[in-house]
Tab-separated table of C-alpha atoms in Angstrom:
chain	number	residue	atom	x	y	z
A	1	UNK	CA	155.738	87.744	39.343
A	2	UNK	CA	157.072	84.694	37.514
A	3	UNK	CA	155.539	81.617	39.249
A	4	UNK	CA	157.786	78.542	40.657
A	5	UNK	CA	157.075	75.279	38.471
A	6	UNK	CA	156.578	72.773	41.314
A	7	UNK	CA	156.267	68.715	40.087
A	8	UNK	CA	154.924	66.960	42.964
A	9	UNK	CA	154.988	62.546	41.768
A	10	UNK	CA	152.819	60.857	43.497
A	11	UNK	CA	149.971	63.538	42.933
A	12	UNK	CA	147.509	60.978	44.106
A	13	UNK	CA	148.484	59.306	47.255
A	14	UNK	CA	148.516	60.604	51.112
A	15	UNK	CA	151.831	62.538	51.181
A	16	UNK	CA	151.517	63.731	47.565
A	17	UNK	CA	147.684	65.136	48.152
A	18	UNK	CA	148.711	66.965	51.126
A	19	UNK	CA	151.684	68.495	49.888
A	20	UNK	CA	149.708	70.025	46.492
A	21	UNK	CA	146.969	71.011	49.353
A	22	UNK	CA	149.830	73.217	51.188
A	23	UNK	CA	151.180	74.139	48.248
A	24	UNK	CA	147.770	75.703	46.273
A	25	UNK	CA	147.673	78.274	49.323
A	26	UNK	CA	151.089	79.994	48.057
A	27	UNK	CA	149.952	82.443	45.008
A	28	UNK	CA	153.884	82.409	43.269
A	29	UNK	CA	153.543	78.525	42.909
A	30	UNK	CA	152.360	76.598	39.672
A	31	UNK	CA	151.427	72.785	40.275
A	32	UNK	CA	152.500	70.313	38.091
A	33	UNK	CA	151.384	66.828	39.211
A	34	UNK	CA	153.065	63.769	38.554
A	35	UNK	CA	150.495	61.025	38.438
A	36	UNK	CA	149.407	57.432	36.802
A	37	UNK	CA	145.992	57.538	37.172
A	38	UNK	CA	144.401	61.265	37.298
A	39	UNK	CA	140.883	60.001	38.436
A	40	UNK	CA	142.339	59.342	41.948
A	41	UNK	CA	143.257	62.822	42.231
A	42	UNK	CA	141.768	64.235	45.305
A	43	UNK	CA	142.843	68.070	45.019
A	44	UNK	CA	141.151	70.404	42.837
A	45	UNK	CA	142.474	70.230	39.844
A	46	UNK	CA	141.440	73.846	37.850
A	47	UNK	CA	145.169	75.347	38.691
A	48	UNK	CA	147.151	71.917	38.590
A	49	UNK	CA	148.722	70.639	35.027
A	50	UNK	CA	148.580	66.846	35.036
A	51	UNK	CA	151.636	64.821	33.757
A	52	UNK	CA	149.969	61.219	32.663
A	53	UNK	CA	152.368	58.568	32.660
A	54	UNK	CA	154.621	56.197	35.001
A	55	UNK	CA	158.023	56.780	36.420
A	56	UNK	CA	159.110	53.296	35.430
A	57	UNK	CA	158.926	54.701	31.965
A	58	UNK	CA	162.303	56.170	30.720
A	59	UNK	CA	160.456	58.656	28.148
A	60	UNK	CA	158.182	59.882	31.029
A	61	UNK	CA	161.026	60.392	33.341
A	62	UNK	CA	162.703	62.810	30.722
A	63	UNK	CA	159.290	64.843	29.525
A	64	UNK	CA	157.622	65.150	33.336
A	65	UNK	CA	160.742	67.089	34.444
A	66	UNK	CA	161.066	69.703	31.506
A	67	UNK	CA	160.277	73.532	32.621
A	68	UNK	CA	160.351	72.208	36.414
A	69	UNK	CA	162.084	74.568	38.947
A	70	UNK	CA	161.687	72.213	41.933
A	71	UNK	CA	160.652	68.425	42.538
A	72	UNK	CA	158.482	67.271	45.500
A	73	UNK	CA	159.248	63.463	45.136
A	74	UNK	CA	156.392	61.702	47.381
A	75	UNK	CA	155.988	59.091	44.780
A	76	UNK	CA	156.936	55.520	46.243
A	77	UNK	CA	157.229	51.995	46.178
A	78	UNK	CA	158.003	50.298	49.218
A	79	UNK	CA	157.638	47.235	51.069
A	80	UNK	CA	157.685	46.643	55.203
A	81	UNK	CA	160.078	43.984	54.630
A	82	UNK	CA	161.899	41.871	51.816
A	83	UNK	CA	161.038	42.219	47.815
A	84	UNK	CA	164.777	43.760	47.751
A	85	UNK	CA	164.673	43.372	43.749
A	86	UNK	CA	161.389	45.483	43.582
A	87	UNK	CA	162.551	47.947	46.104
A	88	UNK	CA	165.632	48.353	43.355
A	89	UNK	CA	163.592	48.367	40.448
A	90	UNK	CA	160.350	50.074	41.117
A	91	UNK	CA	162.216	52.721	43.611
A	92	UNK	CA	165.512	53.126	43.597
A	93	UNK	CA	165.783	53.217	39.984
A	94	UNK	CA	164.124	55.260	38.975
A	95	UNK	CA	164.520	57.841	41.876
A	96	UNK	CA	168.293	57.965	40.767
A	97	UNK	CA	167.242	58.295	36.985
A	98	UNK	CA	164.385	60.842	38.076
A	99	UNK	CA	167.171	62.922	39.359
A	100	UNK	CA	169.735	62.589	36.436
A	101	UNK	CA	166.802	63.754	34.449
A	102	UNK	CA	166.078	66.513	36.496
A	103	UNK	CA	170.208	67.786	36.463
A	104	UNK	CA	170.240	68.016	32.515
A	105	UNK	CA	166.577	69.259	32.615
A	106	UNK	CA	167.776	72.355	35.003
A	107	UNK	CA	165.759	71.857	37.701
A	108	UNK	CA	166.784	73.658	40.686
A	109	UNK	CA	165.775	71.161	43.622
A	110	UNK	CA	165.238	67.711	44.438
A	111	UNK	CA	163.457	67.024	47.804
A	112	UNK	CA	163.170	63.265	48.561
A	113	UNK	CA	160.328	61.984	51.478
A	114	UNK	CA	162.650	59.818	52.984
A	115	UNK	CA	162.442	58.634	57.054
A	116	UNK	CA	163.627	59.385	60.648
A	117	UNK	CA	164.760	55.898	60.404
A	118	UNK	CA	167.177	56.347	57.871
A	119	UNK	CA	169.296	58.165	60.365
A	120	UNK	CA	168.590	55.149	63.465
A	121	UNK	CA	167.362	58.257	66.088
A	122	UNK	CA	168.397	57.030	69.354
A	123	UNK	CA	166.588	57.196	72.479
A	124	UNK	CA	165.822	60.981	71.856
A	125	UNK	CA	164.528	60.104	68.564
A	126	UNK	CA	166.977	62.933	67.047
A	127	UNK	CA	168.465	61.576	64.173
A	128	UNK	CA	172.879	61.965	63.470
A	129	UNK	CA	173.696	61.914	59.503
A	130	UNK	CA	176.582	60.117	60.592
A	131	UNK	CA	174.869	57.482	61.899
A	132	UNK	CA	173.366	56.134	58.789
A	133	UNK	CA	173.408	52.053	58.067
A	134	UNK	CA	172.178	49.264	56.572
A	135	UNK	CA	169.352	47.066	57.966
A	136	UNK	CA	170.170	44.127	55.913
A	137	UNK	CA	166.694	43.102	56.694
A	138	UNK	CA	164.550	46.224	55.386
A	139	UNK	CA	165.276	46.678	51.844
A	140	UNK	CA	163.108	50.061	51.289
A	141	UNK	CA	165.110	51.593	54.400
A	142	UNK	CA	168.487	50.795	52.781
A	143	UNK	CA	167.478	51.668	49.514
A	144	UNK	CA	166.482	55.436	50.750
A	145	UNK	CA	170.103	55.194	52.204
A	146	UNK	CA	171.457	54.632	48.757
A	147	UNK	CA	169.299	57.423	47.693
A	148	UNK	CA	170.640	59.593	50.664
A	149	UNK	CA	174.228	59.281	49.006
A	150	UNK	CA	173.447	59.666	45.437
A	151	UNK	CA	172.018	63.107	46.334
A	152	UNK	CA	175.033	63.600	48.307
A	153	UNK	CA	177.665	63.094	45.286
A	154	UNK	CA	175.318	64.644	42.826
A	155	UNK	CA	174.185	68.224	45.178
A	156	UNK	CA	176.312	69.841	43.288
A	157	UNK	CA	174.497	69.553	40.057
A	158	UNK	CA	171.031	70.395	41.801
A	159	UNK	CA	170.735	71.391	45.498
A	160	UNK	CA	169.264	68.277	47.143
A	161	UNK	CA	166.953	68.204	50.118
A	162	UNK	CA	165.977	64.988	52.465
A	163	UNK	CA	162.856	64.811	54.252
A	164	UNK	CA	163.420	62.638	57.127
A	165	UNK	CA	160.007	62.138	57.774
A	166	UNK	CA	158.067	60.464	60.924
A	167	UNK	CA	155.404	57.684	60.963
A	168	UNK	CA	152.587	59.500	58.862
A	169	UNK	CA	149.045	59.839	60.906
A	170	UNK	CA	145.740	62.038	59.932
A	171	UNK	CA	142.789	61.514	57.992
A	172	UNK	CA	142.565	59.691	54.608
A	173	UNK	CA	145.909	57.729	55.562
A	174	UNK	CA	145.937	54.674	54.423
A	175	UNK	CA	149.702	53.773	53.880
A	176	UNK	CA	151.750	54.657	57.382
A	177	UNK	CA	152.763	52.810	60.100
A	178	UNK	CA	149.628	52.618	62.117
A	179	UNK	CA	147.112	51.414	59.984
A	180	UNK	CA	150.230	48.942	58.463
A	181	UNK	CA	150.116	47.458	61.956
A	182	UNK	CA	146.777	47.633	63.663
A	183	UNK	CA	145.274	44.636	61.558
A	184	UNK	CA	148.365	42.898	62.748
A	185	UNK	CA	147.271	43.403	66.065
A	186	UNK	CA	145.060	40.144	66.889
A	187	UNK	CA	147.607	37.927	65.278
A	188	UNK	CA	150.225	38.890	68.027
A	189	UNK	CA	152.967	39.368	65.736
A	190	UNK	CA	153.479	43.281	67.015
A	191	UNK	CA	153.991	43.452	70.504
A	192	UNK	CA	154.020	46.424	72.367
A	193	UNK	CA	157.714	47.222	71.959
A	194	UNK	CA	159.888	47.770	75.135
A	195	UNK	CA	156.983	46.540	77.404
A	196	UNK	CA	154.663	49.780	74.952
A	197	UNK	CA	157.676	52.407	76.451
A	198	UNK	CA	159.566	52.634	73.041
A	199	UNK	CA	158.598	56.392	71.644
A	200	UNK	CA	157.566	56.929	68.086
A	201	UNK	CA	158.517	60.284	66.074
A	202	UNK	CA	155.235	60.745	64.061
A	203	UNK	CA	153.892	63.484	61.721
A	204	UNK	CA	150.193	64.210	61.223
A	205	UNK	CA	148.562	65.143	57.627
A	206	UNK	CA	148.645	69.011	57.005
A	207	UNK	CA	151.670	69.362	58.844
A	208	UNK	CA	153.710	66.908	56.430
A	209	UNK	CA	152.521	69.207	53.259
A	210	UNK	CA	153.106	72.520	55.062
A	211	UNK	CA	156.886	70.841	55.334
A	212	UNK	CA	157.170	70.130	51.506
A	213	UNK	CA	155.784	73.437	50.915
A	214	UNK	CA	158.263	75.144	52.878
A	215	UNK	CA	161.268	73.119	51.774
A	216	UNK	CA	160.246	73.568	48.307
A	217	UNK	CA	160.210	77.157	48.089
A	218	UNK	CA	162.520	78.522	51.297
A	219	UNK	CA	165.671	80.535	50.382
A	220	UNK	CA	168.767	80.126	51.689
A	221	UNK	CA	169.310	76.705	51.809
A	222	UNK	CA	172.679	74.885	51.469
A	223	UNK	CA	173.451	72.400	48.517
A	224	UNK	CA	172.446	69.116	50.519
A	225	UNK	CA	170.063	69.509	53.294
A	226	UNK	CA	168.697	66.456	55.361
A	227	UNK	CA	166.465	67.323	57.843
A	228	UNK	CA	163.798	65.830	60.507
A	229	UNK	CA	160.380	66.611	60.278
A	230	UNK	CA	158.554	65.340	62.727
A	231	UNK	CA	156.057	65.975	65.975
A	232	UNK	CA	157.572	68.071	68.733
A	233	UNK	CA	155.507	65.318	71.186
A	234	UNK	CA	156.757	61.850	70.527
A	235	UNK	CA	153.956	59.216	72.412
A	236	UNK	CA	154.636	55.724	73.598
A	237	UNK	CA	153.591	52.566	72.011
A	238	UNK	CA	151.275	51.960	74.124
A	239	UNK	CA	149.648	54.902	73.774
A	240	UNK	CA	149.739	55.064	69.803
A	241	UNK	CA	148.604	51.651	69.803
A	242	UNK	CA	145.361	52.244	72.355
């Protein structure tokens, strides 16, 4: 059986670790991992081929994506709030250039780790594609909402898949929501929104790689998918917070 090239950028980091994890359990897949620095690999690396380099770097952009059949981009820059021109530069970018890349390369798919929030879920936290609009005051956010409607126009080059993913929680998490606003916590600058009622769609470790693992190898799938992936429970504030 021929085995599925998977590139997964961001090889190193929370997302990208746990999606190689899900992904070494399927026999048919070959890892390819995109990655700067190959000593903070955390995965095993005897069946994984590493791809060196930076996707800043034109040249890398072109070689990491030759003899791919599907891209797991959970490689990311991205800020809370403000630094709009690095958002554009170190993310945007070279996202959209990743994915012209990948159309003349072949590749089959491009799935993006994108956010619930890109969608503004309402008080049922279920997110409406039509729904979709700029912050003005979160560049990162509006930036995946650019990216959102380049795959759109381009889906029928390469079928294109968005991960509309929850606040990430689970162990050796570093870069999510929580641990982004506990240390905030005894400067009162994050109170407990809507008096700690306010729900929050979140998605735990294993299960967020499981998704990428799924999504990069199910059949069947339309040109442009966008689709939630989140907890089935959604806790308060409050209770995240405690």
């Amino acid at each position: 059986m021929k085995k599925i090239n998977v590139l997964v950028t961001g090889a190193s980091g929370f997302l990208g670790g746990e999606t190689i994890a899900a992904l070494q359990k399927r026999s048919n897949v070959q890892i390819v991992a995109a990655v700067r620095d190959p000593h903070r690999m955390r995965n095993g690396q005897s069946s994984i081929e590493l791809r060196v380099g930076d996707l800043t770097d034109p040249d890398y952009r072109k070689s990491v994506v030759q003899g791919i059949d599907v891209i797991c981009h959970t490689g990311t820059w991205g800020s809370f709030w403000g630094h709009a021109a690095l958002e554009r530069s170190l993310f945007f970018e070279p996202a959209k250039e990743l994915i012209n890349e990948a159309i003349d390369a072949g590749v089959k798919r491009f799935i993006l780790a994108g956010t619930v929030a890109a969608a503004a879920p309402g008080p049922d936290l279920i997110a409406d594609d039509a729904t979709m609009a700029y912050t003005g005051f979160w560049p990162h956010l509006d930036r995946i909402i650019d990216l959102d409607a380049y795959m759109r126009a381009n889906s029928r080059h390469m079928q294109m898949i968005h991960m509309r993913l929850g606040h990430f929680v689970g162990a050796k998490n570093d870069l999510g929501m929580v641990p982004a606003l506990l240390p905030r916590l005894k400067t009162r600058l994050v109170p407990y929104l809507a008096g700690g009622r306010s729900r929050l769609p979140l998605i735990a470790d294993s299960d967020l790689g499981e998704s990428f693992a799924l999504a990069a190898l199910a059949e069947g799938l339309d040109q442009y998918e966008s689709i939630n992936i989140v907890s089935p429970e959604h806790p308060s504030m409050r209770e995240v917070l405690e």
